[in-house]
Amino acid sequence: MLLGDWTWLIRDPTDLLRLAFLIGIFTQLPRENWSGALRLFLTFLVCLIPRLINTPQVFDFAFNVAMSLQAWGNIGSAFEAWLPYHDVVHCVLTMATAALFYFVLVRLRLVPDLAQRRSVRQGVGIAVLTFAIGSLVGAVYEEYEWFAINYLHAHLTEYYTHDIADLAFNGLGSLGAAALLALWARRGWSTRRPENGDPLPRLATGLEQRMARSARDPHVRRRGRAHLDRGDRPPPSPHLPAFIARDWTPLVRDVSDLLRLSFFVGIWLSLGSGAGDISVRFALTFLVSLAARWVDPPRPFDLAFNLAMAFQAWGDYAGAFSAFSAFQDWTYVLVSLAFAVVLYLALLRLRVFPDFADASGVHRRVAVFLAAASLGYSVGVYYALYIYVANHFLGASFRTGWNLLTLHLALDCVGAVLGAAVLVAWDIYGWANRRRLSARVLAA
């Protein structure tokens, strides 16, 4: 009764939820509610996706329940009648959407299959990627709501505190999806629903088979393998000026380490001037910079990361954020770009993320782009939540507002996409994903 299959057309209660959207269209047409009918039709099409890719029953049902709460809540004005309804929908819908996105990526051979989990670390990687994707999807939807209000004349209730609450509940939903998929991977359960003559998944079979052949193509797989850091000789690196490409001393190796030391100096300068809050930010920046050094990124990435951190930390100390409005905008772009690269490499070092080396060039690069962009954007999303907490509970005085929040999220997205594109370009050239060893170390 619950898991089906009843018939090949209507298999279980989930298909009844899908069918209800079509029936609902005909209930809206006599009322001339054209926008409501269109939304129900689009919702029906979206809800066909989990059936098309043969998603397991639990995830298929959860996604359709979440979409039903969204669609029927709009038709029945539940969002206005009971304010917590909006928060519940945000949490549940983000959770279901994040899980569905992961299953779509599994079918496209872009991420590991949950049923083929090989280690605990890979299970953690699945959870981290799902959480980042859910955070990205939720934040992009907030951007869409701003666009709909300002350019499509949509009647939505949006303001700064409301958007912050939405981002928080989106985060909870993403966390729930991450935990559920980690459990699914831990159990090694199948990512496919048992087939029973359903014709719809057959439409996607040809594309999926083609993706599988492409991902396993040995001719393509041999290209761009230098980034694996295998063999006796170091992999190639881009040509850099001598003052960047060589280590000065074991302690202070290059310009990046000078920037790290500047953060330590900034702690004491801030304390001396009585700016305790800025000294704390310098201390956190110094620790993050040390963590980036442990990640051992290539020299250009290490330098770019520390320049972004310096841009933020020293700009705060000098009062550049209040003096120049564009300074803050550039900071959001640069920091998201830097974190997209370094966070991806950090998870690669911890073997939480695979390096996708066994996949063909296209599959590997799409996977790298998606993972890095999601990670970089997530940093911006949760930094926005930190600003709200800091202003209301820590005595900070950051400039805030609905339009400003939307702008910052858009800039975070730009920076994360640029960082992911840089990683893809790095992979295309086959350059090493580690810092190149100095000539003295190689000789030893």
Short mmCIF file of N, CA, C and O in Angstrom, two decimals, residues 229-236 442:
data_model
loop_
_atom_site.label_atom_id
_atom_site.label_comp_id
_atom_site.label_asym_id
_atom_site.label_seq_id
_atom_site.Cartn_x
_atom_site.Cartn_y
_atom_site.Cartn_z
N ASP A 229 49.73 14.25 -8.92
CA ASP A 229 51.01 14.29 -8.20
C ASP A 229 51.63 12.90 -8.09
O ASP A 229 52.21 12.55 -7.07
N ARG A 230 51.54 12.08 -9.12
CA ARG A 230 52.12 10.75 -9.09
C ARG A 230 53.45 10.75 -9.84
O ARG A 230 53.73 11.62 -10.66
N GLY A 231 54.25 9.73 -9.59
CA GLY A 231 55.51 9.59 -10.30
C GLY A 231 56.65 10.21 -9.53
O GLY A 231 56.50 10.86 -8.49
N ASP A 232 57.89 9.98 -10.04
CA ASP A 232 59.08 10.47 -9.36
C ASP A 232 59.30 11.97 -9.60
O ASP A 232 59.87 12.66 -8.77
N ARG A 233 58.88 12.45 -10.76
CA ARG A 233 59.09 13.85 -11.07
C ARG A 233 57.87 14.66 -10.66
O ARG A 233 56.73 14.19 -10.77
N PRO A 234 58.08 15.88 -10.20
CA PRO A 234 56.92 16.69 -9.81
C PRO A 234 56.08 17.05 -11.02
O PRO A 234 56.62 17.23 -12.12
N PRO A 235 54.78 17.18 -10.86
CA PRO A 235 53.93 17.57 -11.98
C PRO A 235 54.20 19.01 -12.37
O PRO A 235 54.79 19.78 -11.60
N PRO A 236 53.80 19.40 -13.55
CA PRO A 236 54.10 20.76 -14.02
C PRO A 236 53.35 21.82 -13.23
O PRO A 236 52.29 21.56 -12.66
N LEU A 442 64.02 19.29 -3.70
CA LEU A 442 64.10 18.28 -4.74
C LEU A 442 65.48 17.65 -4.81
O LEU A 442 65.63 16.44 -5.02
#
